[in-house]
mmCIF file of C-alpha atoms in Angstrom:
data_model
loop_
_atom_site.group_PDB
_atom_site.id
_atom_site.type_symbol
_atom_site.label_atom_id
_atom_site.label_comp_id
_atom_site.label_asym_id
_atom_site.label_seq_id
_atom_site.Cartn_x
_atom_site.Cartn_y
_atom_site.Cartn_z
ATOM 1 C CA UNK A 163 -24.603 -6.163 9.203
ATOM 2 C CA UNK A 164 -23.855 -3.243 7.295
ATOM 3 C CA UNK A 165 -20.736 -3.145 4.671
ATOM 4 C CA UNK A 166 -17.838 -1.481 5.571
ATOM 5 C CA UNK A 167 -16.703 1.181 3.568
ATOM 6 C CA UNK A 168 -13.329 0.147 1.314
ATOM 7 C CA UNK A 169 -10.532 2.752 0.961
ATOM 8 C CA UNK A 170 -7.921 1.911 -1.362
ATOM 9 C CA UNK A 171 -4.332 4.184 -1.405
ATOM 10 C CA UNK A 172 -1.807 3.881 -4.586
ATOM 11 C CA UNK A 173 1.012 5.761 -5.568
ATOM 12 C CA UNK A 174 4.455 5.529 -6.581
ATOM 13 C CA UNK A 175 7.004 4.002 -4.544
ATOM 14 C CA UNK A 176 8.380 6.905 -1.825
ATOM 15 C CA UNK A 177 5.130 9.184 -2.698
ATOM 16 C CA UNK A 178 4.656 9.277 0.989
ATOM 17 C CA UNK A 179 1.262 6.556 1.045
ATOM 18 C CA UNK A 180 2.381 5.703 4.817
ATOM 19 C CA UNK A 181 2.675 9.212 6.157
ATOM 20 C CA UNK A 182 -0.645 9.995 4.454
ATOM 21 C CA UNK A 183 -2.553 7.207 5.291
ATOM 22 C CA UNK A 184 -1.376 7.292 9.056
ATOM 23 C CA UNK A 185 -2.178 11.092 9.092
ATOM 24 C CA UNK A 186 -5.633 9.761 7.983
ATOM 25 C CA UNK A 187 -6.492 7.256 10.327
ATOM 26 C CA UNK A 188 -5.539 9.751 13.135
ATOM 27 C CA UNK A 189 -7.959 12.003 11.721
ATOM 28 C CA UNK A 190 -10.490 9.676 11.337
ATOM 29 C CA UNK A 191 -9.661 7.771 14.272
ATOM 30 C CA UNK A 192 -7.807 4.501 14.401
ATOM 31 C CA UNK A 193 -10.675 2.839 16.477
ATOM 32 C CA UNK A 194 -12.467 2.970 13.301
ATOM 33 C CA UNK A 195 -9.961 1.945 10.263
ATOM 34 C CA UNK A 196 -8.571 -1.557 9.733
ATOM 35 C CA UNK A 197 -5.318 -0.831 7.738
ATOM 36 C CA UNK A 198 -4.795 -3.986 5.317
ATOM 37 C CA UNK A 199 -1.344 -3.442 3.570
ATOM 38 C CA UNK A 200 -0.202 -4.997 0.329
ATOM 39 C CA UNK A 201 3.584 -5.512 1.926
ATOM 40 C CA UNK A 202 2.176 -8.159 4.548
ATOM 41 C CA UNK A 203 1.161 -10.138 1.027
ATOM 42 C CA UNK A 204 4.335 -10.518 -0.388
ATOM 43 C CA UNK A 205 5.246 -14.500 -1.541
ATOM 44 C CA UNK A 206 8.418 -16.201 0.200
ATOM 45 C CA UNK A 207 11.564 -14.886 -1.003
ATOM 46 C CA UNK A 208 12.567 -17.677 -2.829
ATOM 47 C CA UNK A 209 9.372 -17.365 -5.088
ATOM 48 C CA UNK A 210 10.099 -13.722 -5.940
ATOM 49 C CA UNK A 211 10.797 -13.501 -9.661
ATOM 50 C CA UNK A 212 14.956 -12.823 -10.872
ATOM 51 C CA UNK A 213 15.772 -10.359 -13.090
ATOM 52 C CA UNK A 214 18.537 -10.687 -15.795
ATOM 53 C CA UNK A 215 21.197 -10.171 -13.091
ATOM 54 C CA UNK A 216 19.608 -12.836 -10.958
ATOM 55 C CA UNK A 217 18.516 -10.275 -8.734
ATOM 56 C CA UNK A 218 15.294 -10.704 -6.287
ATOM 57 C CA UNK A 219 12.134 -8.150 -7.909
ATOM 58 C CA UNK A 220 10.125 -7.323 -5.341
ATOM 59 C CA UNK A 221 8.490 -4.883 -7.374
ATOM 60 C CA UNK A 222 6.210 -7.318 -9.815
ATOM 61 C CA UNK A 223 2.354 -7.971 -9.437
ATOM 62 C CA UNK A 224 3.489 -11.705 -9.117
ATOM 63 C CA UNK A 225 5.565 -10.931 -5.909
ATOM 64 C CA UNK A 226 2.298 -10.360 -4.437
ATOM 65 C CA UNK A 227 -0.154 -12.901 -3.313
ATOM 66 C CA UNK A 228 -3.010 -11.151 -4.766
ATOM 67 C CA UNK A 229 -5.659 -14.175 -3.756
ATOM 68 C CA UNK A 230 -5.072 -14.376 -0.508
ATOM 69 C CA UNK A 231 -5.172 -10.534 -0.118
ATOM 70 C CA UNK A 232 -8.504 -10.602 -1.669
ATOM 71 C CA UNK A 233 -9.610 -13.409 0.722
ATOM 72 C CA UNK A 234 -8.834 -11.817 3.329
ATOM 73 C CA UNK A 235 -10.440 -8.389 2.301
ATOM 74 C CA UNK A 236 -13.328 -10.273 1.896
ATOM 75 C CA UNK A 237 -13.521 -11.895 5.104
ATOM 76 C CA UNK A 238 -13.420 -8.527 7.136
ATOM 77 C CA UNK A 239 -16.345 -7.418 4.963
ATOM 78 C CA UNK A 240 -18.535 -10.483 6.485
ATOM 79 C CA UNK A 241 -17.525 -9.497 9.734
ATOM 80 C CA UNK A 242 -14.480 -11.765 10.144
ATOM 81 C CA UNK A 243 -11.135 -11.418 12.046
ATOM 82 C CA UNK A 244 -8.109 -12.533 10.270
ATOM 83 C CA UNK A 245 -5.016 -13.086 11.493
ATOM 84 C CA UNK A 246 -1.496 -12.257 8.829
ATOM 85 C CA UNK A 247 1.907 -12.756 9.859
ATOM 86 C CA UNK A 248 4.067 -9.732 9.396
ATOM 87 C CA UNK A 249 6.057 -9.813 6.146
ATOM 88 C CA UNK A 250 9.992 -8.169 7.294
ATOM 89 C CA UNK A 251 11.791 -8.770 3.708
ATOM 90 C CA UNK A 252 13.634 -11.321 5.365
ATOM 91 C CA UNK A 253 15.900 -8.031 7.435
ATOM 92 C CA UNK A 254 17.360 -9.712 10.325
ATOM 93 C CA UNK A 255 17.139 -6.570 12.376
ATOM 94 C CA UNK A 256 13.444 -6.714 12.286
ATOM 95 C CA UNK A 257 10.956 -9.382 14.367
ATOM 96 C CA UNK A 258 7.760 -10.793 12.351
ATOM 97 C CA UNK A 259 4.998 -9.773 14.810
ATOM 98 C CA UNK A 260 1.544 -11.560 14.405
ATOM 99 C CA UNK A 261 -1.212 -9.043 12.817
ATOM 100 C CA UNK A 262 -4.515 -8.871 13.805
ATOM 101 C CA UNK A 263 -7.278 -7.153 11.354
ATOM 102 C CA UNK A 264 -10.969 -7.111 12.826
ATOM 103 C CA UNK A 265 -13.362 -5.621 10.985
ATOM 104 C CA UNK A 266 -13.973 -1.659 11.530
ATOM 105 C CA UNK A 267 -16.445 1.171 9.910
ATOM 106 C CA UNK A 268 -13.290 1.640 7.377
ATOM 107 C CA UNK A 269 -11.146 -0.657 5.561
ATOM 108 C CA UNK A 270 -7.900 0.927 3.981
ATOM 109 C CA UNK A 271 -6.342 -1.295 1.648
ATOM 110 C CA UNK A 272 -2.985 0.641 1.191
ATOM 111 C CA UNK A 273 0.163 -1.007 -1.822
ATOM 112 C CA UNK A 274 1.310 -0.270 -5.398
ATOM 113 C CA UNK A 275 -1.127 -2.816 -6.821
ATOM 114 C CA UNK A 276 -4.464 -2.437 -5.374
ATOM 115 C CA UNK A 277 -6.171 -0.994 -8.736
ATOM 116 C CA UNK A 278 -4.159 -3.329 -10.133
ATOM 117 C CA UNK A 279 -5.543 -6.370 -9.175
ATOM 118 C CA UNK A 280 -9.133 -6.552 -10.031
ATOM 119 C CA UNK A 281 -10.174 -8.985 -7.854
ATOM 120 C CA UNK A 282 -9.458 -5.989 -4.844
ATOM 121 C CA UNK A 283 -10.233 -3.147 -7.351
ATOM 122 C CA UNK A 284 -13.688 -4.372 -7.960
ATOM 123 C CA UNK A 285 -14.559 -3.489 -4.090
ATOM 124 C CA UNK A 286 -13.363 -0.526 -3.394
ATOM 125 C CA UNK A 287 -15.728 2.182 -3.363
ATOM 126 C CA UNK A 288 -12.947 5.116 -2.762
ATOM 127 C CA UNK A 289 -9.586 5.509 -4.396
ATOM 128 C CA UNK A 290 -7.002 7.594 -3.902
ATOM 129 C CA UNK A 291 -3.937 8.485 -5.519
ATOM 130 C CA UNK A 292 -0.752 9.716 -3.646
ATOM 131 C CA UNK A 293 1.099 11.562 -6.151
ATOM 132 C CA UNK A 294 5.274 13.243 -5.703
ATOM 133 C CA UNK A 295 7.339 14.474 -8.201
ATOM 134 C CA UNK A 296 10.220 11.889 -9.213
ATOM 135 C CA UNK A 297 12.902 13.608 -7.444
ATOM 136 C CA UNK A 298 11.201 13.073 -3.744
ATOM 137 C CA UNK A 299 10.038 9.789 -4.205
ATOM 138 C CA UNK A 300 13.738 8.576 -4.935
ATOM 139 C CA UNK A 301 14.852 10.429 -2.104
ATOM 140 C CA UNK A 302 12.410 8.376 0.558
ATOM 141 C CA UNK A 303 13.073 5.099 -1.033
ATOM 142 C CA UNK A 304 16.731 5.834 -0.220
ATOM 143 C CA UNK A 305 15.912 6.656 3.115
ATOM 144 C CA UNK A 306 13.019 3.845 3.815
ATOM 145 C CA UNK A 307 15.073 0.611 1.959
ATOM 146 C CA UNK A 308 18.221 1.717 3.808
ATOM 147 C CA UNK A 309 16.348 2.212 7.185
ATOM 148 C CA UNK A 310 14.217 -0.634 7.361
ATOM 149 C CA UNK A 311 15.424 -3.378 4.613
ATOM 150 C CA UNK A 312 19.044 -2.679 4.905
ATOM 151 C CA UNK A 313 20.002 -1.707 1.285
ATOM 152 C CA UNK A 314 22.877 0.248 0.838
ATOM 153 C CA UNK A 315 22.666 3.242 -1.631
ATOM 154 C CA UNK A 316 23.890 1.320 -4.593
ATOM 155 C CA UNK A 317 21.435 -1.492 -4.060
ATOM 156 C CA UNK A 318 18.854 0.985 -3.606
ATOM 157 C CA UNK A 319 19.877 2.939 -6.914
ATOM 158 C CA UNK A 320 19.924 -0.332 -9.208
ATOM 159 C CA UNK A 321 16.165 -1.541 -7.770
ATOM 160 C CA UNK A 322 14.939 1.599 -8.259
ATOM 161 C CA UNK A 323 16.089 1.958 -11.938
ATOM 162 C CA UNK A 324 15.403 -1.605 -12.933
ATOM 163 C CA UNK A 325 12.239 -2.777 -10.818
ATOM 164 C CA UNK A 326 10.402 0.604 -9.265
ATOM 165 C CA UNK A 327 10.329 2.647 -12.029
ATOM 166 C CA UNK A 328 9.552 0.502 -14.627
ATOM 167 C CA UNK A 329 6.784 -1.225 -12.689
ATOM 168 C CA UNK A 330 5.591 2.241 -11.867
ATOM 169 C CA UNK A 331 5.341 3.081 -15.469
ATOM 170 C CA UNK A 332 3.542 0.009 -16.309
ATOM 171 C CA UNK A 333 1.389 -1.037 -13.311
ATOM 172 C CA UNK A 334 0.776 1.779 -11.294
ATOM 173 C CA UNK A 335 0.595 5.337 -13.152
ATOM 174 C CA UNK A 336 -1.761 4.009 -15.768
ATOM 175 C CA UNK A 337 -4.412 3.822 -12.659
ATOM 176 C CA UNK A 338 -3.932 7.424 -11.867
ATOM 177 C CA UNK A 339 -6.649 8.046 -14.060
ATOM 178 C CA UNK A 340 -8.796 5.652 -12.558
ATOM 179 C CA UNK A 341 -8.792 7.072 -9.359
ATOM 180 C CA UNK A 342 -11.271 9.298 -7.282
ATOM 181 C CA UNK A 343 -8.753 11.476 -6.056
ATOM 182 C CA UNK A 344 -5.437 12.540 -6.599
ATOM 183 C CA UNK A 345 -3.271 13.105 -3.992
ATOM 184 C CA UNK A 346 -0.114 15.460 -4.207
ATOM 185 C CA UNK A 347 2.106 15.097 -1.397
ATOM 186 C CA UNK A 348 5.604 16.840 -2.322
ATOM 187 C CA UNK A 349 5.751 19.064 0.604
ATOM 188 C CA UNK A 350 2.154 18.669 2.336
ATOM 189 C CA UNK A 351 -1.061 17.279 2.035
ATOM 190 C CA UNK A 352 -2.939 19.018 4.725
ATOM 191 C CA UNK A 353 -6.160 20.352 2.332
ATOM 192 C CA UNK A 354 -7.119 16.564 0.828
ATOM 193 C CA UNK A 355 -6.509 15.174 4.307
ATOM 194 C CA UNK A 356 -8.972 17.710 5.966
ATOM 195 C CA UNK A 357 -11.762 16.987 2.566
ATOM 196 C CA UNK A 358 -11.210 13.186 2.576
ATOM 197 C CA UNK A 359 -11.391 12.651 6.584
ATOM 198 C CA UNK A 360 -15.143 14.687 6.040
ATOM 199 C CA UNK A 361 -16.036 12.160 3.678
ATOM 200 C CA UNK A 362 -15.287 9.322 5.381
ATOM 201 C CA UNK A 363 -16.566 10.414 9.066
ATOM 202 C CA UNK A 364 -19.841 10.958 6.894
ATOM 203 C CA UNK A 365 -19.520 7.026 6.303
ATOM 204 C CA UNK A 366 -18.505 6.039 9.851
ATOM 205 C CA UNK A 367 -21.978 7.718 10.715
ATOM 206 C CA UNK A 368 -23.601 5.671 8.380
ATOM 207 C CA UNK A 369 -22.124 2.738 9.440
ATOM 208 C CA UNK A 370 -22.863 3.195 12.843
ATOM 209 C CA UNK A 371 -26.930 3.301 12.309
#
């Protein structure tokens, strides 16, 4: 069995990685992309590290469990379904649904940490970089934590001076250099969506030999 092809997406926090990446697997097809994000990975909320106002970071490598994504990555790539209970940051409003990944031509791995953590950066064989100037990211986080976490404005404002922006600067930009691609996405990314979707419907041929 031939190996799928490993896709992983970084950026900063509100660069827009979920509109791209769902723009992508349109293009390419979803029949052919498993989508394997880093916010079903996150460890219970009581294990989340405090910061010095006791406050919850969500925004850490260690809030992740980084093994069991790995695992899990691996598994697909021998041809394995695995099965991940949605992660809902504990909002109320919001249902865990049961997650199904089978393996497909494409694997996107898709979460602030991926080139991070080398035991997922060591498989990739495509990253990408979703880039936004500082001013639009901040203005998406407001809207997404608000929308689908329930954070009001203030909450919003003190995570994303304290935890985003520092974790940003330490565990995230420094991998912008690493990447294959760079991504900007401030108003559009229409040209790197049209090059990128080539490149991988090249692969999905392959695959498909």
């Amino acid at each position: 069995m031939q190996k799928p092809y490993l896709v992983g997406i970084t950026g900063g926090s509100g660069s827009g990685k979920t509109y791209f990446l769902h723009q992508l697997m349109h293009q390419i097809g979803e029949e052919n992309v498993c989508l394997v994000s880093q916010d079903n990975y996150y460890r219970p909320r009581e294990e989340q590290p405090l910061d010095e106002q006791g406050i919850r970071n969500f925004d850490m490598p260690q809030s992740i469990d980084e093994m069991q994504y790995a695992a899990d990555l691996l598994a697909l790539c021998e041809g394995k379904t695995v099965v991940k209970e949605e992660y809902t940051f504990n909002n109320p409003n919001v249902e865990a649904r049961l997650l199904v990944f089978e393996p497909r031509p494409i694997i996107i791995v898709e979460g602030l940490f991926v080139f991070y953590f080398k035991e997922i950066a060591q498989h990739l064989d495509l990253k990408l970089f979703v880039d936004a100037k500082a001013p639009v990211k901040i203005r998406r986080r407001i809207i997404r934590d608000n929308k689908e976490r329930g954070y009001d404005l203030e909450d919003v404002l003190y995570r994303y001076e304290n935890h985003v922006m520092p974790a940003y600067e330490r565990y995230v930009e420094p991998f912008r250099y690493a990447a294959d691609l760079v991504v900007p996405n401030n108003l559009h990314c229409d040209i790197a969506l049209e090059v990128i979707t080539h490149h991988l419907k090249t692969k999905i041929l392959t695959y498909a030999r």
